[in-house]
mmCIF file of C-alpha atoms and ligand atoms in Angstrom:
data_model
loop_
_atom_site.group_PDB
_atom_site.id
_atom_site.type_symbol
_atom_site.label_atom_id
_atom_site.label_comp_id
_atom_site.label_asym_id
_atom_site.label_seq_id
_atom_site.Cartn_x
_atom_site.Cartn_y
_atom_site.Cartn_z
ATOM 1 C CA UNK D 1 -13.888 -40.828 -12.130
ATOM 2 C CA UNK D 2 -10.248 -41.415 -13.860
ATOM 3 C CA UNK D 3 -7.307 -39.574 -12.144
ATOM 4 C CA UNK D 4 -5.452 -37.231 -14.688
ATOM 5 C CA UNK D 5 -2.155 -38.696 -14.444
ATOM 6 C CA UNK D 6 -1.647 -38.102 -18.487
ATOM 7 C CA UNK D 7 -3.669 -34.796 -18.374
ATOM 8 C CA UNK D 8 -1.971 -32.591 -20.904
ATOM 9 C CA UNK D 9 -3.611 -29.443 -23.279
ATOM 10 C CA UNK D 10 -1.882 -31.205 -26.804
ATOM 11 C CA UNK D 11 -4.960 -30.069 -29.151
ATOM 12 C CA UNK D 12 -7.451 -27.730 -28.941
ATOM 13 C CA UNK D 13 -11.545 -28.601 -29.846
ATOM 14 C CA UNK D 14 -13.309 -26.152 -27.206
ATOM 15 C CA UNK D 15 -12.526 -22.456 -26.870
ATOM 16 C CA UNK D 16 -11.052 -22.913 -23.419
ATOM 17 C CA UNK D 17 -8.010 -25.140 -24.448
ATOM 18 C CA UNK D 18 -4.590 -23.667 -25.166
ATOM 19 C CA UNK D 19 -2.161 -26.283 -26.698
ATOM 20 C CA UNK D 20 0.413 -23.695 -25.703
ATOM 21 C CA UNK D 21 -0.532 -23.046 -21.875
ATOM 22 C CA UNK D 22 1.675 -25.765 -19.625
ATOM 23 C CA UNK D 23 -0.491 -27.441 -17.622
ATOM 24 C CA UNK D 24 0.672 -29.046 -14.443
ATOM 25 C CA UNK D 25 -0.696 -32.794 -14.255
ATOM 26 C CA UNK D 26 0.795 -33.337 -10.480
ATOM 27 C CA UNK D 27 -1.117 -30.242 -9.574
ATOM 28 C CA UNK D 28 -4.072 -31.932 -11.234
ATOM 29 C CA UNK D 29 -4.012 -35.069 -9.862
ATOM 30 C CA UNK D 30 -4.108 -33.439 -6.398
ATOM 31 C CA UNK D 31 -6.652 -31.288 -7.070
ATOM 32 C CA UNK D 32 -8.763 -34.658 -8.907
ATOM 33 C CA UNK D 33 -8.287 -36.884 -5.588
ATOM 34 C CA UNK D 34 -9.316 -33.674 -3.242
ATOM 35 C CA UNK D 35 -12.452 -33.966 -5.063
ATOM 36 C CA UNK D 36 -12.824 -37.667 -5.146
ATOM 37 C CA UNK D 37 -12.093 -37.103 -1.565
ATOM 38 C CA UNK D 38 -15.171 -34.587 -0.803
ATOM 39 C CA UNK D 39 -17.516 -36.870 -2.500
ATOM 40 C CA UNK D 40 -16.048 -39.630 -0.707
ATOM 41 C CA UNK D 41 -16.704 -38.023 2.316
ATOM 42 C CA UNK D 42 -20.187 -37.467 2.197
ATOM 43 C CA UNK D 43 -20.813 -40.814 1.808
ATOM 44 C CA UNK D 44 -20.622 -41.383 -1.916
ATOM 45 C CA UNK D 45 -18.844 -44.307 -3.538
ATOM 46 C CA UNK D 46 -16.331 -43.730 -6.258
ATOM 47 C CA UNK D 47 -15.324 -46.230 -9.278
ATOM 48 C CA UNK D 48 -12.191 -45.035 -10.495
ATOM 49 C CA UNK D 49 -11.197 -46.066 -14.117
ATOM 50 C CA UNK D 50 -7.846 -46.406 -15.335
ATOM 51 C CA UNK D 51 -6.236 -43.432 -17.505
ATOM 52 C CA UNK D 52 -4.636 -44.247 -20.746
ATOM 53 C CA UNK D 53 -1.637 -42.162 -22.247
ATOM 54 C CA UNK D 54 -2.601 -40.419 -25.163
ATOM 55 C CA UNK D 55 -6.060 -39.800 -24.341
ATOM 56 C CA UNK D 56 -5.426 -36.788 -21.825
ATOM 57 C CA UNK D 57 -9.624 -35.689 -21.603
ATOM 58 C CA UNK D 58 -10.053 -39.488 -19.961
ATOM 59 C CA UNK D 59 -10.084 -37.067 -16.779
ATOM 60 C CA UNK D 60 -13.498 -35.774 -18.078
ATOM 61 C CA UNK D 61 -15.116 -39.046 -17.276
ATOM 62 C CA UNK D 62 -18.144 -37.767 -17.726
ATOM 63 C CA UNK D 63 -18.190 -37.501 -21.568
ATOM 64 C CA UNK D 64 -17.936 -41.396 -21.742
ATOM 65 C CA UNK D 65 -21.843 -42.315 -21.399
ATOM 66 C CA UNK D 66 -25.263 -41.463 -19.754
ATOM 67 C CA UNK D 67 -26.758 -43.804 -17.290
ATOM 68 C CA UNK D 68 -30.365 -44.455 -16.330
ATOM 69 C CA UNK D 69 -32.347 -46.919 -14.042
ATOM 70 C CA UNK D 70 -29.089 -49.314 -15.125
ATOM 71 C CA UNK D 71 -29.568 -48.753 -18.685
ATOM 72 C CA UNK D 72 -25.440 -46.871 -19.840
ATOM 73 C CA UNK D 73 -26.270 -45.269 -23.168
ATOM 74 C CA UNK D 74 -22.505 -45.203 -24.255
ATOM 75 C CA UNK D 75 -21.030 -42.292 -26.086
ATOM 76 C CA UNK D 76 -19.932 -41.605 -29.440
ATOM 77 C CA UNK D 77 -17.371 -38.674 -30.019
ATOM 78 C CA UNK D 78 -16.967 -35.908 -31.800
ATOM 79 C CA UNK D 79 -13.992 -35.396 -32.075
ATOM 80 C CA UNK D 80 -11.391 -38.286 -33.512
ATOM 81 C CA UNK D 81 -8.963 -37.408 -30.565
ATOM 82 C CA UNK D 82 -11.570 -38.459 -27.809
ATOM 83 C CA UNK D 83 -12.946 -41.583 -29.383
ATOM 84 C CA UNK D 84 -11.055 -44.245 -27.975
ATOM 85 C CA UNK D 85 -12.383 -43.272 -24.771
ATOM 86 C CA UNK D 86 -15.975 -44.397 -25.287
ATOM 87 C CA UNK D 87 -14.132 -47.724 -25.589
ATOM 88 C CA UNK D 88 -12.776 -47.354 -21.737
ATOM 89 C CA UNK D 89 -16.380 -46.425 -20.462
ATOM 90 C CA UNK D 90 -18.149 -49.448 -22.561
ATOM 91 C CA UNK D 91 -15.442 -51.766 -21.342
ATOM 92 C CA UNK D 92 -16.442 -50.841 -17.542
ATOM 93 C CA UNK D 93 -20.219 -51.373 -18.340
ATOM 94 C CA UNK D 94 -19.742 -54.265 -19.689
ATOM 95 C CA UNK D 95 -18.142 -56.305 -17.058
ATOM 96 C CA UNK D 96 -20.508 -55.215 -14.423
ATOM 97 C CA UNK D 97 -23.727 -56.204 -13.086
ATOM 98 C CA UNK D 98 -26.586 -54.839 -12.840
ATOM 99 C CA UNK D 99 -25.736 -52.570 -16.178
ATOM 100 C CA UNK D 100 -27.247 -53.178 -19.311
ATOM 101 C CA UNK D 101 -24.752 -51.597 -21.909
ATOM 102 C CA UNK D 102 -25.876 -50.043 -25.120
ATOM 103 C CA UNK D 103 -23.782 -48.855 -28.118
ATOM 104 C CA UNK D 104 -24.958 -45.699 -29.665
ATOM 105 C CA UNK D 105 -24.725 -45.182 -33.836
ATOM 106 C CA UNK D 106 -25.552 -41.232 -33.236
ATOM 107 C CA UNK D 107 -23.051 -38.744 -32.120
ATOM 108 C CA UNK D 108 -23.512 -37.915 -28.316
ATOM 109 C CA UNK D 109 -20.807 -36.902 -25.525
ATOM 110 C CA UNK D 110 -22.608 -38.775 -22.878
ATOM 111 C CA UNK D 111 -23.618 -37.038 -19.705
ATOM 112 C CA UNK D 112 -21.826 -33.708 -21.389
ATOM 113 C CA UNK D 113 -24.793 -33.001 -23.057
ATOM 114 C CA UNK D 114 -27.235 -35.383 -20.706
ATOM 115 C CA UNK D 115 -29.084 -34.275 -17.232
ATOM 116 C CA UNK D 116 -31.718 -36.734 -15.388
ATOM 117 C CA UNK D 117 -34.246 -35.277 -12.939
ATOM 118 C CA UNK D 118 -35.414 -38.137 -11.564
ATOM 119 C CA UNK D 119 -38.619 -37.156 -9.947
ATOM 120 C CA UNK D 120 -39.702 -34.256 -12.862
ATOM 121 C CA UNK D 121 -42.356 -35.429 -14.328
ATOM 122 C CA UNK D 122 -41.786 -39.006 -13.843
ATOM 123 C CA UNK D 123 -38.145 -38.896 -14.371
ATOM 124 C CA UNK D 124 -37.384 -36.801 -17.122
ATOM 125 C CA UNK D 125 -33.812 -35.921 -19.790
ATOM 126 C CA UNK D 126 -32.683 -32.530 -20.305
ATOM 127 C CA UNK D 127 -29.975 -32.751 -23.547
ATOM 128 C CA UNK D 128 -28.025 -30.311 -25.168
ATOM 129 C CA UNK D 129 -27.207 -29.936 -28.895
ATOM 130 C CA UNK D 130 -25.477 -27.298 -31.190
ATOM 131 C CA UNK D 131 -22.006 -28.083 -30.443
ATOM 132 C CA UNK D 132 -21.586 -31.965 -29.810
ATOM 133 C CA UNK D 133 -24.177 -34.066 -29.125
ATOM 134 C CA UNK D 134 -26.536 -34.379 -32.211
ATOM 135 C CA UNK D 135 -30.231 -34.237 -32.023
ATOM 136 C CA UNK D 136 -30.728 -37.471 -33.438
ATOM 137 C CA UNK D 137 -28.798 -38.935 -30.643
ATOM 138 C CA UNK D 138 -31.662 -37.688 -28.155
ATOM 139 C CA UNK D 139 -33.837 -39.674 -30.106
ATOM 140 C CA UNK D 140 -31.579 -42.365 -29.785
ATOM 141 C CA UNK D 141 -31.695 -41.554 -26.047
ATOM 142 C CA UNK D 142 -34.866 -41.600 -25.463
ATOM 143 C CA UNK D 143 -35.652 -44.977 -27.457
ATOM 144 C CA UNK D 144 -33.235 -46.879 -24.995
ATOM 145 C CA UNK D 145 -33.712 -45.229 -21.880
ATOM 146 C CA UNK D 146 -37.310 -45.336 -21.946
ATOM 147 C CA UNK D 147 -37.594 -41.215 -20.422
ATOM 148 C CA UNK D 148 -38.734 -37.828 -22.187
ATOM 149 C CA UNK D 149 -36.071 -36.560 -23.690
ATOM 150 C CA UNK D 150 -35.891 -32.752 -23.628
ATOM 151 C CA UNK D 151 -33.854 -31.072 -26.484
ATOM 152 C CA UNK D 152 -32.367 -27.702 -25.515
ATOM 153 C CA UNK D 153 -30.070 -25.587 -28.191
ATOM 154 C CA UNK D 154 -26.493 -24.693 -26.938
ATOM 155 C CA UNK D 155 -25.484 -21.010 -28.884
ATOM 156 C CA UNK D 156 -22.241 -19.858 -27.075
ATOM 157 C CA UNK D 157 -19.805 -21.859 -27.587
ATOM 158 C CA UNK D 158 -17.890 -21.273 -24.013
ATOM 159 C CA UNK D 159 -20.987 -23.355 -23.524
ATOM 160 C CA UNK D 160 -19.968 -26.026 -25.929
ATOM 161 C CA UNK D 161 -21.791 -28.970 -23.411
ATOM 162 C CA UNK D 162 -25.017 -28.803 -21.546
ATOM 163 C CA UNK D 163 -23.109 -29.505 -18.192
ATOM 164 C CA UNK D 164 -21.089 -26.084 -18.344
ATOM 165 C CA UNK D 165 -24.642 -23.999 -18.664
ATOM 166 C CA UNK D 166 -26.531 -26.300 -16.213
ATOM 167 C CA UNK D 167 -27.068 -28.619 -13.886
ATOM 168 C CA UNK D 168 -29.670 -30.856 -11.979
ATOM 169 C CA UNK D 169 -29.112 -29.545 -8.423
ATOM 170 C CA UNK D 170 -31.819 -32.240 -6.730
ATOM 171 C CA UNK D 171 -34.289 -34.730 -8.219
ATOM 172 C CA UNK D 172 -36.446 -31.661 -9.546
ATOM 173 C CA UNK D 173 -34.846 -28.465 -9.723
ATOM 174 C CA UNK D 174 -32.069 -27.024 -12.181
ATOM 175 C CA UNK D 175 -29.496 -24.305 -12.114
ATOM 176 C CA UNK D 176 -28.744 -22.997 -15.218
ATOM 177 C CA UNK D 177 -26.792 -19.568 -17.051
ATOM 178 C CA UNK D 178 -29.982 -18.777 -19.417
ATOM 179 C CA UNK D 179 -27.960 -17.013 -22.285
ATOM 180 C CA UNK D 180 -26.062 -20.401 -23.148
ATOM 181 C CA UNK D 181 -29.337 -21.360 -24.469
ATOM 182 C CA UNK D 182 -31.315 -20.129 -27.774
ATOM 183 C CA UNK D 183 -34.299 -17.534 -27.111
ATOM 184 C CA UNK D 184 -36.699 -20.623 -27.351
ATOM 185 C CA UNK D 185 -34.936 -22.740 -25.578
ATOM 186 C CA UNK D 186 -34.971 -20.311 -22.393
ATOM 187 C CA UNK D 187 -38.506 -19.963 -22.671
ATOM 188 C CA UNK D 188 -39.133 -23.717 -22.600
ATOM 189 C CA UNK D 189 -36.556 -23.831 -19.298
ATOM 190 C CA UNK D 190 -38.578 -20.925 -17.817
ATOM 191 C CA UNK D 191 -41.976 -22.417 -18.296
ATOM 192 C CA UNK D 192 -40.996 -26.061 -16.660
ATOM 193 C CA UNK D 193 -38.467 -25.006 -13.791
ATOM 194 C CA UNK D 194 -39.768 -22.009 -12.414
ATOM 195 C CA UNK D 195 -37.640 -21.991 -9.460
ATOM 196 C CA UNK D 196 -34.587 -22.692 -10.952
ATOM 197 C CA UNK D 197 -31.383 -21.131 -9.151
ATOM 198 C CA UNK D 198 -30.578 -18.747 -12.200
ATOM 199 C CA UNK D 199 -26.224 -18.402 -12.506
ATOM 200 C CA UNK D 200 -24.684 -15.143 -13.840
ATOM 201 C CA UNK D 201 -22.224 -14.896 -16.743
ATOM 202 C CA UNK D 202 -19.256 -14.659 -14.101
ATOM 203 C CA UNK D 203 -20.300 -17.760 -12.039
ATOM 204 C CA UNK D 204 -21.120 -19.850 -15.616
ATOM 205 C CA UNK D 205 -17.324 -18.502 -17.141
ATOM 206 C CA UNK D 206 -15.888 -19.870 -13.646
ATOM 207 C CA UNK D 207 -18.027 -23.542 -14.724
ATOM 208 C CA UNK D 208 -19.891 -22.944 -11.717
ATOM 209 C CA UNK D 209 -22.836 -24.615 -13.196
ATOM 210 C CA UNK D 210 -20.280 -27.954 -13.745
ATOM 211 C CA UNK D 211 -21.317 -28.928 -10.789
ATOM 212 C CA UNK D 212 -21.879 -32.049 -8.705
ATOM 213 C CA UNK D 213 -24.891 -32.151 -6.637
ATOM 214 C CA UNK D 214 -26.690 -35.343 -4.256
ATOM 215 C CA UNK D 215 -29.161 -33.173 -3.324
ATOM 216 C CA UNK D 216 -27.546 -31.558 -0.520
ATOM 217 C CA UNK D 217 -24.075 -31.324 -1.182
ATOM 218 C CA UNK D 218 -23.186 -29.109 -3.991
ATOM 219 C CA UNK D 219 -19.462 -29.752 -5.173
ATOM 220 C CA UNK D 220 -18.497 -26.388 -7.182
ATOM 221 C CA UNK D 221 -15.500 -24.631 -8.311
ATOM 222 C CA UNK D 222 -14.133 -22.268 -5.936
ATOM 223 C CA UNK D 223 -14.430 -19.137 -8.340
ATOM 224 C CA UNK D 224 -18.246 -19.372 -8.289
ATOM 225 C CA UNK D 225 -18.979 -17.747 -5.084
ATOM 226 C CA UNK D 226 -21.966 -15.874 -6.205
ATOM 227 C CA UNK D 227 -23.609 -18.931 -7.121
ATOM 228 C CA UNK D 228 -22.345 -20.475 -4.021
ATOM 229 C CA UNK D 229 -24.342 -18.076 -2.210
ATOM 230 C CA UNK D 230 -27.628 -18.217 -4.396
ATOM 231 C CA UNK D 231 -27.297 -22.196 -3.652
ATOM 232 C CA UNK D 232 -26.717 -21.285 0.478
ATOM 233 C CA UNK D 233 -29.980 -19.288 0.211
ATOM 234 C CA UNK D 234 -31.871 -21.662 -1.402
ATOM 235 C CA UNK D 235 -30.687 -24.051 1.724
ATOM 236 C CA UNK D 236 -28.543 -26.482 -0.101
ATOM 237 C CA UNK D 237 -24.746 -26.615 0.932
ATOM 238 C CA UNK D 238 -22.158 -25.737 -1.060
ATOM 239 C CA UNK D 239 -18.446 -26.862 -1.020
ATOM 240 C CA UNK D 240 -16.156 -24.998 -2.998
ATOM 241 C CA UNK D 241 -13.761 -26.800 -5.045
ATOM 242 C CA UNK D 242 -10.317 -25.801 -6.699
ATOM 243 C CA UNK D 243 -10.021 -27.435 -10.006
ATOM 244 C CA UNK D 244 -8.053 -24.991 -11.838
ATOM 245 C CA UNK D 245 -5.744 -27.432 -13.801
ATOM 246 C CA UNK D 246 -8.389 -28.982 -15.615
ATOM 247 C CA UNK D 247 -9.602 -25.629 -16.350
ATOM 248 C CA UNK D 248 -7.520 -25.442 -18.869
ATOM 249 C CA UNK D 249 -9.032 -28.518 -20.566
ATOM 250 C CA UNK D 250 -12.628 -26.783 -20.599
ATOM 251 C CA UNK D 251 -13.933 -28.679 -17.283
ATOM 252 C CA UNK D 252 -14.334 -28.730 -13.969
ATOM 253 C CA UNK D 253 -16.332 -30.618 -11.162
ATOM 254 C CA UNK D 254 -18.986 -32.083 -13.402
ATOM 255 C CA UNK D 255 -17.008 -32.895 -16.026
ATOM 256 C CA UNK D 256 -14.940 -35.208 -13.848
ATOM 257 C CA UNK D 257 -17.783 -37.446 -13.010
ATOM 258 C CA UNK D 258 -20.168 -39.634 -14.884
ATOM 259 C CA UNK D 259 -23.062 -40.533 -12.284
ATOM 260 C CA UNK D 260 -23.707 -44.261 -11.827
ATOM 261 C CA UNK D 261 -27.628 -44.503 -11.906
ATOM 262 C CA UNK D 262 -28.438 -47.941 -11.039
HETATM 263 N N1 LIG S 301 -11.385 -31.112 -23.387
HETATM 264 C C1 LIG S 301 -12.648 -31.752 -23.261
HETATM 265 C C2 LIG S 301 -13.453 -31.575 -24.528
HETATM 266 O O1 LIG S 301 -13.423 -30.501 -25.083
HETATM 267 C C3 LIG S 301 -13.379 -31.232 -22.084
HETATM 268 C C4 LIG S 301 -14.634 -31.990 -21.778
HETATM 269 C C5 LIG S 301 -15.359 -31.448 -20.616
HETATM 270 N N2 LIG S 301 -16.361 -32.333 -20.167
HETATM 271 C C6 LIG S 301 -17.614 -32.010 -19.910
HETATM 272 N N3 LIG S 301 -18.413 -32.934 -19.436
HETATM 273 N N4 LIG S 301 -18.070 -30.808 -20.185
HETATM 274 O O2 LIG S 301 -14.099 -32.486 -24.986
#
């Protein structure tokens, strides 16, 4: 995670950032460590990387690479304004055992656009593309993590990253907002994760799919309370979350964390 001490809306490349909507970065830093906090206290450890003025999205940690069995697939941005980040990230794999650190050449926003279900199928990749992440960069994925790599096409682009239109909620299952995804790539979701925990438009619009889950825990904003429930009655526990500062940066929960899969 990286605190959002230099958070600021100053351009806009998703349609949920408004260069001319204030944002309030000691609001967001509070709301950033009550998170770090609820993960903290359930038992989870939390690296915490240092922000850099004049890259304001650092707080969307999660964009900065993709890790597997201790393999960090590093990212490569889009967008000129985010790529000195993937610099940060490769600097933190890099110094650290037990990672093995590799630099992409294909265009991928890291775990953005990258989900790992551990036990489905033998540990398998859900990736996004449309908006971001290219497909040749699941290829790329695939060839150094050594995992099927499932493409899936993003087609709203509120949706603009697979981690706003879903999420791996345990080692098998997903939740996910179906219309993010093309006609085809519904029906390939449908046919492999049957009992997914479907979200509504409202919950997806309120990133409750940018979630944050160990299994048990689910760490979600606090506006999805319908997903909240459908979570409850599938008997994992949710914990509401208010995040709405970095809301205005197109993220939330999920977007603040990049999962360290050693
Ligand atoms: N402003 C950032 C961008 O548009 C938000 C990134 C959100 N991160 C995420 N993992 N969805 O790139």
């Amino acid at each position: 995670m990286c605190p959002p001490e230099h958070f600021v809306v100053e351009y806009e490349i998703n349609p949920w950032m408004d260069a001319a909507t204030p944002v309030d970065a000691e609001l967001a830093v509070k709301q950033w460590d009550a998170l770090r906090e609820t993960l903290c206290g359930f038992g989870h450890e939390v690296h915490v990387l240092s922000p850099e003025i004049g890259l304001p999205d650092m707080v969307f940690a999660a964009n900065g690479a993709f890790t597997v069995d201790g393999v960090a697939y590093g990212a490569r941005f889009k967008y000129p304004q985010r790529t000195a980040e993937a610099v940060a990230h490769r600097r933190y794999y890099a110094d650290r055992e037990p990672w093995r650190f590799v630099a992409p050449t294909e265009t991928n926003e890291g775990e953005g656009d990258f989900a790992y279900l551990p036990d489905a199928y033998g540990g398998t990749i859900l990736a996004g593309y449309g908006f971001r992440t290219e497909t040749t960069a699941h290829a790329e994925a695939q060839e150094v993590l050594g995992r099927p790599v499932l493409s899936l096409r993003l087609v709203d682009p509120r949706f603009y990253h697979l981690d706003v239109a879903l999420a791996a909620i345990d080692d098998t299952n997903i939740a996910y907002y179906p219309d993010a995804f093309s006609e085809s790539s519904q029906r390939v979701l449908a046919q492999l994760f049957p009992d997914a925990v479907r979200a509504d438009e409202l919950d997806a619009l309120a990133f409750g799919l940018n979630l944050v889950s160990d299994g048990r825990h689910v760490v979600l904003s606090h506006e999805a309370g319908g997903l909240a429930a459908k979570l409850a009655a599938a008997e994992y526990v949710p914990v509401q979350v208010d995040l709405s500062e970095l809301k205005k940066g197109g993220g939330s929960v999920k977007c603040c964390v990049a999962e360290l899969r050693t």
